[in-house]
Structure formats: C-alpha cells, structure tokens
PDB file of C-alpha atoms in Angstrom:
ATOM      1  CA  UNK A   1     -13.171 -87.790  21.890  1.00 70.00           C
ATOM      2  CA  UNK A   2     -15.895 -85.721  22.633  1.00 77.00           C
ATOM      3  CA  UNK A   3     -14.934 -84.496  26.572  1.00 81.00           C
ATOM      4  CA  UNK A   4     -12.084 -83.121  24.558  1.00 82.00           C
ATOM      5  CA  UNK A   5     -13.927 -81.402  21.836  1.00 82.00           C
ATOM      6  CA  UNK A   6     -16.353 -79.708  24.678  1.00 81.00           C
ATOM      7  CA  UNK A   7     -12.344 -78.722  26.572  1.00 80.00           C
ATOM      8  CA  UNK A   8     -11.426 -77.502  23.436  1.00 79.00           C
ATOM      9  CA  UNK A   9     -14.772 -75.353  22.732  1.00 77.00           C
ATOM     10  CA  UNK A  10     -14.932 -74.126  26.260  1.00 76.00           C
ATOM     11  CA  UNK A  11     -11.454 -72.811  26.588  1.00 74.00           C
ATOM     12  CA  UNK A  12     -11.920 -70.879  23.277  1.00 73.00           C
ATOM     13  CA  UNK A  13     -11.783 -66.958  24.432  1.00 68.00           C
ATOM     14  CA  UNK A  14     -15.413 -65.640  23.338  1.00 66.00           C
ATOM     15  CA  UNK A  15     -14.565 -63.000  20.152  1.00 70.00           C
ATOM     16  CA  UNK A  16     -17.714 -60.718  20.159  1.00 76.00           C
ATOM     17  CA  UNK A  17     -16.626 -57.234  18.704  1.00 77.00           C
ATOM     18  CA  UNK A  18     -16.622 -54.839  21.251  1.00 81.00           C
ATOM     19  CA  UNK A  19     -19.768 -52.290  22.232  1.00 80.00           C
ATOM     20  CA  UNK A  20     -17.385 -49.221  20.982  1.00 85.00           C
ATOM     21  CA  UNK A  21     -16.534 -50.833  17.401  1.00 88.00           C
ATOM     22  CA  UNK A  22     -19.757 -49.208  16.108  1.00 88.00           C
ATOM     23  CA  UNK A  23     -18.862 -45.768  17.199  1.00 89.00           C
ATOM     24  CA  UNK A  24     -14.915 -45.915  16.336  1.00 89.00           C
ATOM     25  CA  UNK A  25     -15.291 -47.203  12.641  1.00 91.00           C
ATOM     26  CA  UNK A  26     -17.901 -43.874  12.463  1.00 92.00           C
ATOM     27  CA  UNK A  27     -15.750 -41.698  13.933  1.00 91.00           C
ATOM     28  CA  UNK A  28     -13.062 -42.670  11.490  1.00 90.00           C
ATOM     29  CA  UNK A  29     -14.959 -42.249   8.174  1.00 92.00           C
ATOM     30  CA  UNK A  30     -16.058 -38.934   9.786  1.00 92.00           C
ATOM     31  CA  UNK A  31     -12.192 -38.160  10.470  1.00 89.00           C
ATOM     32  CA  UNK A  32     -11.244 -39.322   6.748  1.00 90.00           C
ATOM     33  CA  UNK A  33     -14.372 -37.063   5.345  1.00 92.00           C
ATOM     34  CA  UNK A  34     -12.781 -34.299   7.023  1.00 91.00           C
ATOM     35  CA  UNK A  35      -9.316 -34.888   6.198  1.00 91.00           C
ATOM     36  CA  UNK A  36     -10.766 -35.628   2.457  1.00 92.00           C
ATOM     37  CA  UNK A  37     -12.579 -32.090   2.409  1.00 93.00           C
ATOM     38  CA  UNK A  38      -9.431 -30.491   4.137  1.00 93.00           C
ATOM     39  CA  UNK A  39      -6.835 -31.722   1.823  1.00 93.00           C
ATOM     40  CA  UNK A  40      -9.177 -30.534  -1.044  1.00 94.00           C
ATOM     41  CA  UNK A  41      -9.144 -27.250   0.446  1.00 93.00           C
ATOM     42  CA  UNK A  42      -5.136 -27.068   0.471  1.00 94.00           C
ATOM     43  CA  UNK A  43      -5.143 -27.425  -3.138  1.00 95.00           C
ATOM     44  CA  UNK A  44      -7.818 -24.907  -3.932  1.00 95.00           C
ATOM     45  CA  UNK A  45      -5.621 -22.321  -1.643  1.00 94.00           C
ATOM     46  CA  UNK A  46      -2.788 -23.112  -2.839  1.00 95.00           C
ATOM     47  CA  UNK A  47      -3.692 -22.431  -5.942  1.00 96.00           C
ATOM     48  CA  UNK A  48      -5.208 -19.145  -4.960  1.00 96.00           C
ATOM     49  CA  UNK A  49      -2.172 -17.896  -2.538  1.00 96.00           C
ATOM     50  CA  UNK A  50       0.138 -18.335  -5.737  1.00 96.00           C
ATOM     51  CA  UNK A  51      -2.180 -16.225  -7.919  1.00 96.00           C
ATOM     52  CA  UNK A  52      -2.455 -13.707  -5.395  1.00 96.00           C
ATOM     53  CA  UNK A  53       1.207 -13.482  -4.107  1.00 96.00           C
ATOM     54  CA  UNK A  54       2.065 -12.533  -8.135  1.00 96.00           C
ATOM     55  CA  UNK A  55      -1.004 -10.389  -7.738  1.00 96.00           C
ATOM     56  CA  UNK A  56       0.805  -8.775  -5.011  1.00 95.00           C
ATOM     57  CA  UNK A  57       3.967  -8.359  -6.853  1.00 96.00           C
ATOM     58  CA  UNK A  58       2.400  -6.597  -9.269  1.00 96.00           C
ATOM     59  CA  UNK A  59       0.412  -4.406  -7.250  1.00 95.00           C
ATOM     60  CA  UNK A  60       3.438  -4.000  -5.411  1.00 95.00           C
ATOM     61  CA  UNK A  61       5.298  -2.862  -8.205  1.00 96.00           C
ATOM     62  CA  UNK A  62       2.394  -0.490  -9.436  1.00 95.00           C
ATOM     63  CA  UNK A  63       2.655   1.501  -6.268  1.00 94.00           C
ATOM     64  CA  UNK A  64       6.278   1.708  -6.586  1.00 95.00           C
ATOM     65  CA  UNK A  65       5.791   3.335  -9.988  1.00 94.00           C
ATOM     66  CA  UNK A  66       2.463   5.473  -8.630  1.00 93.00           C
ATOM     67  CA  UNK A  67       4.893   6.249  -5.941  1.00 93.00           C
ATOM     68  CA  UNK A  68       7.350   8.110  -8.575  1.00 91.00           C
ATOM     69  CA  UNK A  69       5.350   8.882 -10.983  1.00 89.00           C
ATOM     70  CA  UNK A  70       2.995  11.266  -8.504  1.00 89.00           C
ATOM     71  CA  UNK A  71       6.336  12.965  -7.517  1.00 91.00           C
ATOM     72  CA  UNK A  72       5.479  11.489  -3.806  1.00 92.00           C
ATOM     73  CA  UNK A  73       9.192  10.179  -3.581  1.00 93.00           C
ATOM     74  CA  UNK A  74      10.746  13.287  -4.394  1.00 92.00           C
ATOM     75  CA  UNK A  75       8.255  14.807  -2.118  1.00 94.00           C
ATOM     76  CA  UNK A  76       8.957  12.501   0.963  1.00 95.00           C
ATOM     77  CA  UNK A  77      13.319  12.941   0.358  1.00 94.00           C
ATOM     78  CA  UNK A  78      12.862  16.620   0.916  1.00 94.00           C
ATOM     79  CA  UNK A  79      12.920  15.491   4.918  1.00 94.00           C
ATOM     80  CA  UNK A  80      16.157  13.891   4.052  1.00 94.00           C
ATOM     81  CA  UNK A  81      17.808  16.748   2.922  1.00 92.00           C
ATOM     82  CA  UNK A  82      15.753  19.991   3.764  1.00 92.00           C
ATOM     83  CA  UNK A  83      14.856  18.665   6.825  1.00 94.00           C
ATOM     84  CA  UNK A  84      14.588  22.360   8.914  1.00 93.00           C
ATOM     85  CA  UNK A  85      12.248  23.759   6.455  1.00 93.00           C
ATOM     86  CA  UNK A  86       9.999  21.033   6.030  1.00 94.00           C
ATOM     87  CA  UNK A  87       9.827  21.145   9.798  1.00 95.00           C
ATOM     88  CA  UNK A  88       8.927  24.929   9.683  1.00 94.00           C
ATOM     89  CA  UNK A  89       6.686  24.202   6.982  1.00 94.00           C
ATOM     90  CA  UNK A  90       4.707  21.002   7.835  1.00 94.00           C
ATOM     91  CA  UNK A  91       1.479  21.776   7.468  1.00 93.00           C
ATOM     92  CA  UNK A  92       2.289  22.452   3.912  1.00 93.00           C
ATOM     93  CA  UNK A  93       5.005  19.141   3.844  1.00 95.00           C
ATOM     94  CA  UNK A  94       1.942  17.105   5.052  1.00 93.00           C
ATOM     95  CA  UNK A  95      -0.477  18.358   2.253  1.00 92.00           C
ATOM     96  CA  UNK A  96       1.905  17.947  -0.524  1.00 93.00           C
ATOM     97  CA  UNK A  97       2.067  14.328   0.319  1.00 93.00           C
ATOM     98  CA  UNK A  98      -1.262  13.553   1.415  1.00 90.00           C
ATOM     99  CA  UNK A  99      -2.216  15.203  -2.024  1.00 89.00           C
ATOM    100  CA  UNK A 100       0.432  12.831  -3.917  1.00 90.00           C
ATOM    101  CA  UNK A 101      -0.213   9.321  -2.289  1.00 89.00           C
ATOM    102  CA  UNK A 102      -1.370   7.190  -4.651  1.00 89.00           C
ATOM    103  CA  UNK A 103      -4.140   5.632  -2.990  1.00 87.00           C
ATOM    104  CA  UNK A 104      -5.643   3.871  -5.302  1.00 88.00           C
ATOM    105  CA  UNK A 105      -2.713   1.432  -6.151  1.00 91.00           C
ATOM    106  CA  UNK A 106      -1.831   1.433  -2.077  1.00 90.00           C
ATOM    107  CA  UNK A 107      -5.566   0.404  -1.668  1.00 89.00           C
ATOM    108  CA  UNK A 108      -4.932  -2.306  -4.101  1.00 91.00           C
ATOM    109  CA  UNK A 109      -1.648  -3.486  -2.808  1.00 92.00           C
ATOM    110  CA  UNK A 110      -3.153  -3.616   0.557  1.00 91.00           C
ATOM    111  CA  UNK A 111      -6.072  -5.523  -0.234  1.00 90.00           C
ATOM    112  CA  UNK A 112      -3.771  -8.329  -1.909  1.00 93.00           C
ATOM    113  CA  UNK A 113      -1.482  -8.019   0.703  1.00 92.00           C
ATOM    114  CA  UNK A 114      -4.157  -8.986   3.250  1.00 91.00           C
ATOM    115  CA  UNK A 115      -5.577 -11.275   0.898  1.00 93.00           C
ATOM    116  CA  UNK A 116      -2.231 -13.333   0.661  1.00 94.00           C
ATOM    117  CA  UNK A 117      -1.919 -13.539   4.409  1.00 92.00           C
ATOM    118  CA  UNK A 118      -5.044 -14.610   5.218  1.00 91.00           C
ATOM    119  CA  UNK A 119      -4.681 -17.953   2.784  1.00 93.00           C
ATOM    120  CA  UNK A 120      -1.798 -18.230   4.227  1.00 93.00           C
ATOM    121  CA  UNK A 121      -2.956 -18.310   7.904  1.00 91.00           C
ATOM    122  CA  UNK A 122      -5.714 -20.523   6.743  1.00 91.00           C
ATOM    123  CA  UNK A 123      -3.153 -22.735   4.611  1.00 93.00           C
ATOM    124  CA  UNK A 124      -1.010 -23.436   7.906  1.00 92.00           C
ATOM    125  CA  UNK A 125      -4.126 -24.109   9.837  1.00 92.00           C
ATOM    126  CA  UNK A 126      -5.083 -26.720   7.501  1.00 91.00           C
ATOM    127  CA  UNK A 127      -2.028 -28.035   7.122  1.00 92.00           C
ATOM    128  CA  UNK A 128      -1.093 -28.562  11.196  1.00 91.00           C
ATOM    129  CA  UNK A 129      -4.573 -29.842  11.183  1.00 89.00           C
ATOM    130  CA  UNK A 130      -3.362 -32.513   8.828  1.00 88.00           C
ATOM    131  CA  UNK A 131      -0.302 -33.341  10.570  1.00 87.00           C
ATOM    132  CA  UNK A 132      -1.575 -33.529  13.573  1.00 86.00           C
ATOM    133  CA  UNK A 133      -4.009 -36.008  13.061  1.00 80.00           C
ATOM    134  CA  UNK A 134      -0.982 -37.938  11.000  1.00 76.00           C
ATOM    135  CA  UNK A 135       0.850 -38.191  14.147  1.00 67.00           C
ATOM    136  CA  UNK A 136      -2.185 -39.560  16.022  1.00 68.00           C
ATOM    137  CA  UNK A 137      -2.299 -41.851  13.591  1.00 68.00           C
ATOM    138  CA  UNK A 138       1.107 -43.560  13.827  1.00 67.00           C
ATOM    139  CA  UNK A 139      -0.104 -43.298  17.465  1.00 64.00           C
ATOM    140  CA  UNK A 140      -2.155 -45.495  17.535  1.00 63.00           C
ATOM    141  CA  UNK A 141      -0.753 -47.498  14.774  1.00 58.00           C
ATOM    142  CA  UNK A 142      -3.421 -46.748  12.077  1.00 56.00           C
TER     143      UNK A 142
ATOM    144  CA  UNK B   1      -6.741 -15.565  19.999  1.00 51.00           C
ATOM    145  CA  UNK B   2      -9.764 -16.794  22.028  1.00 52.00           C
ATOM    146  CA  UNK B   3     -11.315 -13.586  23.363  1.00 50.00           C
ATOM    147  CA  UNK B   4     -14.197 -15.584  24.718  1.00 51.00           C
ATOM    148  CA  UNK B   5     -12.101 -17.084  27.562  1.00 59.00           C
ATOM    149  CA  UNK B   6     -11.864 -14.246  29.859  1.00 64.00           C
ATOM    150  CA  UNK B   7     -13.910 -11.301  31.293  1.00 61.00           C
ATOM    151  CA  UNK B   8     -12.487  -8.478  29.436  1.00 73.00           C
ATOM    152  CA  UNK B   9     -12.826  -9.576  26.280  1.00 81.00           C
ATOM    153  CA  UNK B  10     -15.677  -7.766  25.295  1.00 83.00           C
ATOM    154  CA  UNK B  11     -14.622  -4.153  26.416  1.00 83.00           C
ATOM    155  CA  UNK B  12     -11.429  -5.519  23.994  1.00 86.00           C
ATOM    156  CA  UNK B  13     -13.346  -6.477  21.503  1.00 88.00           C
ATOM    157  CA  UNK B  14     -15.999  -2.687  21.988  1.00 85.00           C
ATOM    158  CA  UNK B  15     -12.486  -0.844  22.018  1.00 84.00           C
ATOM    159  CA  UNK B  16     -11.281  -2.231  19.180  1.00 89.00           C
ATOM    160  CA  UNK B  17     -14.582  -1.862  17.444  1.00 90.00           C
ATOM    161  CA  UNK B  18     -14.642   1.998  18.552  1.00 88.00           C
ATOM    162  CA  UNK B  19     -10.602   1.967  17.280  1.00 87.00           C
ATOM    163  CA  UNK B  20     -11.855   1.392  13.803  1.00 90.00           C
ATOM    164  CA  UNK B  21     -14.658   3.585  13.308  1.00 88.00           C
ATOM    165  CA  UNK B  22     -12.368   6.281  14.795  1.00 87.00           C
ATOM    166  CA  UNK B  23      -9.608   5.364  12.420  1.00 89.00           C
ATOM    167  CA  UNK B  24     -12.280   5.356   9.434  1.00 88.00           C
ATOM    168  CA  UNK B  25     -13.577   8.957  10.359  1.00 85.00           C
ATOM    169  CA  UNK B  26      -9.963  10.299  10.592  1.00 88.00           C
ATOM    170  CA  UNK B  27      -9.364   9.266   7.351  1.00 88.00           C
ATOM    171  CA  UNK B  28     -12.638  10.391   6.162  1.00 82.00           C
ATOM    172  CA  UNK B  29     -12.361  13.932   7.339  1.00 84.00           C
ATOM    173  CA  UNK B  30      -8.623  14.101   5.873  1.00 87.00           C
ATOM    174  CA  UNK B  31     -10.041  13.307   2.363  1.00 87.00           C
ATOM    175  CA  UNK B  32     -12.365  15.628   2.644  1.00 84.00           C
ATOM    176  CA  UNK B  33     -10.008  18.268   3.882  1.00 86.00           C
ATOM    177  CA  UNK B  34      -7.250  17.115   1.244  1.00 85.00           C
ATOM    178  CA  UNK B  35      -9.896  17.389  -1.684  1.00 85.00           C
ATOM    179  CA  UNK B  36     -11.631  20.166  -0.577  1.00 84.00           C
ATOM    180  CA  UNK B  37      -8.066  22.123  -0.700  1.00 84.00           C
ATOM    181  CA  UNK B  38      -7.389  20.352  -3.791  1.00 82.00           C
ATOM    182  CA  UNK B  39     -10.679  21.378  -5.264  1.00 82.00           C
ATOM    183  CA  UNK B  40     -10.055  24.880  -3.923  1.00 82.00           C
ATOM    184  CA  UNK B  41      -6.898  25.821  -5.695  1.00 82.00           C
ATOM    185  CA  UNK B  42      -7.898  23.882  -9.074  1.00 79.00           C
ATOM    186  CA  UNK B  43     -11.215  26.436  -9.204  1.00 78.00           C
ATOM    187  CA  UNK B  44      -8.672  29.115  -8.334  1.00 78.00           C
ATOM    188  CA  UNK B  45      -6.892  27.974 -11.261  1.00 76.00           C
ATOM    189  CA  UNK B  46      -9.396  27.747 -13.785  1.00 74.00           C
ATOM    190  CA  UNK B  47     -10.679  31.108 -12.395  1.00 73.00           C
ATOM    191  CA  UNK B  48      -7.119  32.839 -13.716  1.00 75.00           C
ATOM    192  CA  UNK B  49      -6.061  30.584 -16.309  1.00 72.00           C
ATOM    193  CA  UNK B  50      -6.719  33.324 -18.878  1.00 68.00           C
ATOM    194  CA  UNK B  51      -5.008  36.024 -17.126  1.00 67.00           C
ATOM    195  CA  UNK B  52      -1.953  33.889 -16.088  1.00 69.00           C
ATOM    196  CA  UNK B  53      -1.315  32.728 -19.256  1.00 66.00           C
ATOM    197  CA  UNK B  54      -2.678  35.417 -21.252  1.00 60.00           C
ATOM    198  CA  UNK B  55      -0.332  35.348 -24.633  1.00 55.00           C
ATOM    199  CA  UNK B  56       0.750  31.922 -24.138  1.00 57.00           C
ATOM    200  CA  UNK B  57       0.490  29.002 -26.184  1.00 49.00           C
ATOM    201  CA  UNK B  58      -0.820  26.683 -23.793  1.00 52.00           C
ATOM    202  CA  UNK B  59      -3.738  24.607 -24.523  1.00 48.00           C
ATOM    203  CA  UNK B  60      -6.640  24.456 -21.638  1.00 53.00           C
ATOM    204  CA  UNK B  61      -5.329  21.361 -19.734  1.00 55.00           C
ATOM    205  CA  UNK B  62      -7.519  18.470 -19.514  1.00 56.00           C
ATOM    206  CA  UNK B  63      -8.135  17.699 -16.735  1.00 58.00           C
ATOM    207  CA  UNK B  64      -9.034  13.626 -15.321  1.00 61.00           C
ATOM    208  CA  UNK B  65      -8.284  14.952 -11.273  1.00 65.00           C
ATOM    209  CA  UNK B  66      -7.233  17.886  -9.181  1.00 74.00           C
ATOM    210  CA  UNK B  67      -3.865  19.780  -8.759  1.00 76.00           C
ATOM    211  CA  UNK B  68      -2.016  18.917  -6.024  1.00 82.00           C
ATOM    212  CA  UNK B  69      -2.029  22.786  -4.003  1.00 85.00           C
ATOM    213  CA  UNK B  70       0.649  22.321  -1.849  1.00 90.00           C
ATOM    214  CA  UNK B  71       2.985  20.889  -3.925  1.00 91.00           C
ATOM    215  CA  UNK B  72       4.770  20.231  -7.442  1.00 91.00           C
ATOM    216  CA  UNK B  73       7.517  18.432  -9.343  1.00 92.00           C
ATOM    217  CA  UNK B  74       8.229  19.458 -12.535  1.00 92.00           C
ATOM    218  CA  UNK B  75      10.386  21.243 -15.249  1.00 92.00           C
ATOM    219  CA  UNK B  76      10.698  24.865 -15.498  1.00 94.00           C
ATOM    220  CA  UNK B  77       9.411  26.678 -18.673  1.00 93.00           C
ATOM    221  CA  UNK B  78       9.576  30.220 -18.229  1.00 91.00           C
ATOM    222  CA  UNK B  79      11.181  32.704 -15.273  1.00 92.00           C
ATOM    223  CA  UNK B  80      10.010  35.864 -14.211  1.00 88.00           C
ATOM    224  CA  UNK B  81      10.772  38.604 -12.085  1.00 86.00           C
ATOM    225  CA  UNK B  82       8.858  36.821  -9.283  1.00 88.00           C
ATOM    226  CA  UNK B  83       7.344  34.078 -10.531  1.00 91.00           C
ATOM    227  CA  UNK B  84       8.091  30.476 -12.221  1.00 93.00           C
ATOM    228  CA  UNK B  85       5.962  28.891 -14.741  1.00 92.00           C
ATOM    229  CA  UNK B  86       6.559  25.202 -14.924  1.00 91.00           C
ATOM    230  CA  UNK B  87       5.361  21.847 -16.487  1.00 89.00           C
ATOM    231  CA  UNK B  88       4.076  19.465 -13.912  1.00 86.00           C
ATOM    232  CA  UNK B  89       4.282  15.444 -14.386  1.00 82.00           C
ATOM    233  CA  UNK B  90       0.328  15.777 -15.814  1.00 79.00           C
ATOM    234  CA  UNK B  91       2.103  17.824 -18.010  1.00 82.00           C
ATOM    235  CA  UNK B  92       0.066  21.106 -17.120  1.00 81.00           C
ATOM    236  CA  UNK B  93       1.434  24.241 -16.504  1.00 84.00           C
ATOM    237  CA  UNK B  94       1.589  25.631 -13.063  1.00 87.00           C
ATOM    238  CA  UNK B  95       2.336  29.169 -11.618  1.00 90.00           C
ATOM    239  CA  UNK B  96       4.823  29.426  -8.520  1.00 93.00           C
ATOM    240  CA  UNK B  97       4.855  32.788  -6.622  1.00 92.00           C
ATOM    241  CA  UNK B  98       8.419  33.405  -5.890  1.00 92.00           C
ATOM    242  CA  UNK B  99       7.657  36.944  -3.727  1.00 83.00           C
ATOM    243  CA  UNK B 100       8.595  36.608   0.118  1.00 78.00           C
ATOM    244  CA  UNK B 101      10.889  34.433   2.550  1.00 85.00           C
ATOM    245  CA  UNK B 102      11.502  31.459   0.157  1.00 91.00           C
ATOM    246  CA  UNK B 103      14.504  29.106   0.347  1.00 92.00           C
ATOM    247  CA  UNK B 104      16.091  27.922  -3.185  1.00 93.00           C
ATOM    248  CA  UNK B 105      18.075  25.260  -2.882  1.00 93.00           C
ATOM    249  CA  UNK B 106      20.593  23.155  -5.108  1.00 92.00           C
ATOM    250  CA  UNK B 107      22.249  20.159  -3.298  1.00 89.00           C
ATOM    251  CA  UNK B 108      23.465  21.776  -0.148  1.00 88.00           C
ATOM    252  CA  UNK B 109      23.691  25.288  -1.708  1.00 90.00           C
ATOM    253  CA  UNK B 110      21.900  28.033  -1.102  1.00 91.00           C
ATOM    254  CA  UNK B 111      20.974  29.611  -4.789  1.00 91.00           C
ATOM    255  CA  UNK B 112      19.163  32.539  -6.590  1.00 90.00           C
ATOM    256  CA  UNK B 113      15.939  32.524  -8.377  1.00 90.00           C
ATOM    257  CA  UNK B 114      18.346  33.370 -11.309  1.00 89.00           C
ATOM    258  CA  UNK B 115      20.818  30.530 -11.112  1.00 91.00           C
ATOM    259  CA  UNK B 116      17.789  28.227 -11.978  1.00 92.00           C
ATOM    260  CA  UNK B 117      17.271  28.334 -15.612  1.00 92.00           C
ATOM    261  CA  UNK B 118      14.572  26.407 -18.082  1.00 92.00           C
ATOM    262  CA  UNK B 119      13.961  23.055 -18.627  1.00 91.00           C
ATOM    263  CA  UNK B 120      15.711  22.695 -14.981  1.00 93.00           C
ATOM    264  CA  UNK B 121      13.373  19.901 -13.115  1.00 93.00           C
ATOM    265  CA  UNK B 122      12.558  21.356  -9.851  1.00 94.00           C
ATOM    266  CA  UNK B 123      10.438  20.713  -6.262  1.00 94.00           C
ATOM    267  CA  UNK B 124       8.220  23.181  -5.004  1.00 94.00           C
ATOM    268  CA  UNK B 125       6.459  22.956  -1.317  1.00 95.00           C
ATOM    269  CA  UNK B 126       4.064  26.021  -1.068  1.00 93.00           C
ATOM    270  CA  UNK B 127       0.727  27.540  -0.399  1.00 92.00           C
ATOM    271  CA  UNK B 128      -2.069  27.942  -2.540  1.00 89.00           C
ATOM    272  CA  UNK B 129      -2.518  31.823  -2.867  1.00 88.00           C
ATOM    273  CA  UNK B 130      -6.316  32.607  -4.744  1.00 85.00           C
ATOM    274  CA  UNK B 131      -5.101  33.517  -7.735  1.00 83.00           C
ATOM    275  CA  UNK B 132      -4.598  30.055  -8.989  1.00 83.00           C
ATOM    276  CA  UNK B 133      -0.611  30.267  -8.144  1.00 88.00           C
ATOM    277  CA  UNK B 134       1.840  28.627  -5.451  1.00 91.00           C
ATOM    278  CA  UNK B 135       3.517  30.587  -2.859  1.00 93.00           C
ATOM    279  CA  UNK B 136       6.756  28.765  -2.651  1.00 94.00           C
ATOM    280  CA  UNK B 137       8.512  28.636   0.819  1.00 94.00           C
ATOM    281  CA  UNK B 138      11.033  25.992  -0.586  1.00 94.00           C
ATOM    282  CA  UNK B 139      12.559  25.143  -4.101  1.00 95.00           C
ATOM    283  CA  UNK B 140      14.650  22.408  -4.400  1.00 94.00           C
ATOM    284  CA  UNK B 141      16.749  21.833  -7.455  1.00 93.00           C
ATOM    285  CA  UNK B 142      16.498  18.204  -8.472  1.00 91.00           C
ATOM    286  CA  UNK B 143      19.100  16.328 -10.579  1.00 88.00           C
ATOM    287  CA  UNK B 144      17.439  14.650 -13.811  1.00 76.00           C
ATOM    288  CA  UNK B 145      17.212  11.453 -13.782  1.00 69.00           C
ATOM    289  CA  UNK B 146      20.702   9.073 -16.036  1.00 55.00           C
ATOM    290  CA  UNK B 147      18.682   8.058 -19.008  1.00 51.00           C
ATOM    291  CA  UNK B 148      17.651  12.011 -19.493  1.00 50.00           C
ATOM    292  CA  UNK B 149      21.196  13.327 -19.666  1.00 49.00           C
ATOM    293  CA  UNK B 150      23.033  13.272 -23.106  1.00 51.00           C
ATOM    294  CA  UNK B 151      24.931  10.050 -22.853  1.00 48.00           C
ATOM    295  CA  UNK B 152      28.598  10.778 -24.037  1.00 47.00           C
ATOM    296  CA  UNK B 153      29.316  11.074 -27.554  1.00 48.00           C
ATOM    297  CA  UNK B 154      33.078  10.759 -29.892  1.00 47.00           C
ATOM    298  CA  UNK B 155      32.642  14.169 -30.755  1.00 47.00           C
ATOM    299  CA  UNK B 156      32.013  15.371 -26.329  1.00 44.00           C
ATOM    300  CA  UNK B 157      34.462  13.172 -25.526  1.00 43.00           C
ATOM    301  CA  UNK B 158      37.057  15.237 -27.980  1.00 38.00           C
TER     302      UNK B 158
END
C-alpha cells in the first residue's frame, strides 16, 4: 500500500506556475487599462465628431449664404459667361473677388472642417487599435 | 507617415516648414493689399460723398466695413449721361463711371447704357477712379432672382 502511494506521488507531473505568469497577468491588466481608457476615449469623440460634423453643416451652409449674399457668386459666374473680358480685365476680376470672399465664415468652415477630420483620424486609430488587439485575442484564445 | 525613418526627412519636414510661412506671408501681403485698396476708394468716397450726391436724399451710409473697389452687385437707381448710381447689397449707394471702352452686356447681347433702366439689378467689374466712383470696363445685366418677379395673377393672366 504504501510503494504504491510513493508510485503514485512520484509520477505526479510537478505544477509550479511558470517564471513568466508574473509578467503575463501584468501585461494583461496593463492591456485591459489601455483598452479601458481607449474605449472611453471613443465615446468622448464620438460624441464630439457628431457635434462638430452638424457644426460643419452649419458653417457650411453659412458660407454658402456669405457666398451670395457678398455678391461673390455672381462675381465668380462672370468667367462663365464673360469669360474674354474678365481675362482682359483680371487684375480687376481678381480684386472684386478677393474683396467679396467671405472669409470669416470660410475661416470658420475650415476650422470645423479640419476639426471633424482630425476626430475622425483619431476615431479610426482607436478603433483598429481595438480590433486589433480583439483579434489577438481570439488568437490566443483569451 | 514616419518621417523619422529616413535621411531626408528633415529637409521635408524644413521645406514644409518654409512652405507655410511662405503661404502665411502671401496671404498676409494680399490682405494688406486688398484692404489697403479697399480703404483707398472708401476715403475716396467719403471725400466726394457730398458732391456726388449733392441734392439727393440719401442718408450718410453707415458704415460696419469697406466698399468693395473693384466691384459691385446691385440695383440701379438713377442713370446719367455717363454715369450709374446704384444700391449695393449693404444697401449704400455707389457711383459707376460709364465714360470710356466699357462692355454692357445682357445675356449674350451686346446693349446700350440706355437699354438698362432703374431698379434693373446689375454687375459691375471696374476701377476705382479718386473721386469716390467706379470706372466700369464690364456691366452685366443680371436676371432677378423667381421669388422677386410678380408671380402671375387672374387679372395678368387675362
């Protein structure tokens, strides 16, 4: 009885943790920390890309309306239709509509135009960041 | 793009740098030169309001910004001999010099100074002359827009 109780505890396989457990339960609760701060980060921009795209639309439309109401559209068709004069006049051609932009509203539009694609270029980062470590994930079978 | 990764990144990056600044004094200089023009022609302006409206009922516009001095779109409210006076979309009244090579044009016709008539709503491209006026070199005849025109009535229709 006991020869086989010392066979049985000396074929047992020794189950000691091994020396890089430590380091790869760390490295995942720094990876879900990230993740965590990242997915936070979606919503926030989200958020903020929505209220600036229909801050672009607006500003969009306001420089449509600037654009008409300065007389710069009527301005800018005269190349359309009275195109050899305009070229013999185009020093005068370019005044009239550098004196009739609407900069102001174009400044705005701009500014939430480049405002809307930036979130958006850091959206897409954040969100390929995401996936990406997804599909390491079902890798590995996490 | 990693500009780090290769040798000529930083002349890239020094070019684009230089790019900018250019770009920034280009547009600099052309604001000054558009609102020194435009700065010009509205002292001209003010200068010879009394005499070019002398007898008119016009009140002294006030003005928020500058007159455009190259350029107009408005309505005509008076022709002379050589000169229109018309309503601008700031709703002051401007002076356009008719005298000299200028071409008046109504959809693809050629017209006369006197086949325009008031209230028409017309573009100018010009020159600022010093008296405060525009010398016109073309006048384009523009169409008003649908919801200005007298929508049909019974009685037109008759």
């Amino acid at each position: 009885m006991e020869n086989e109780y010392k066979k049985l505890f000396n074929s047992l396989v020794d189950k000691n943790p091994s020396d890089k457990l430590f380091e790869k339960i760390i490295l995942r609760i720094g990876k879900e920390e990230k993740m965590q701060k990242v997915k936070r980060r979606i919503a926030v921009f989200s958020l903020f890309l929505v209220i600036s795209f229909f801050g672009f639309i607006y500003s969009f439309v306001m420089v449509q309306n600037a654009l008409i109401s300065s007389g710069f559209a009527q301005f800018f068709s005269l190349i359309f239709s009275d195109y050899n004069i305009i070229t013999a006049y185009w020093q005068n051609f370019v005044f009239t509509l550098l004196e009739s932009l609407p900069v102001f509203a174009l400044v705005v539009s701009l500014s939430m135009f480049s405002i809307v694609l930036g979130l958006f270029a850091f959206l897409v980062k954040d969100i390929k960041f995401i996936s990406s470590n997804n599909l390491i994930d079902k890798k590995h079978g996490f | 793009m990693d500009f780090k990764k290769n040798g000529t990144s930083k002349i890239i990056i020094v070019f684009l740098i230089l790019g900018e600044i250019i770009l920034l004094l280009l547009t600099f200089e052309t604001g000054v030169i558009v609102g020194f023009k435009k700065a010009d022609f509205s002292c001209d302006m003010d200068k010879n309001y009394g005499r070019n409206f002398a007898g008119m009922d016009f009140r002294f516009p006030d003005k928020t910004r500058f007159d455009g001095a190259h350029g107009i779109l408005g309505q005509i409210i008076k022709i002379d001999e050589n000169t229109i006076v018309m309503k601008d979309i700031d709703l002051s009244e401007r002076i356009i010099s008719v005298a000299g090579n200028v071409s008046i044009k109504k959809f693809k016709d050629d017209i006369k100074l006197s086949d325009l008539k008031v209230d028409d709503k017309i573009v100018v491209i010009g020159s600022p002359n010093s008296n405060g006026e525009i010398e016109a070199k073309l006048i384009r005849w523009v169409p008003a827009p649908m919801d200005n025109r007298n929508p049909p009535t019974e009685n037109n229709n008759n």
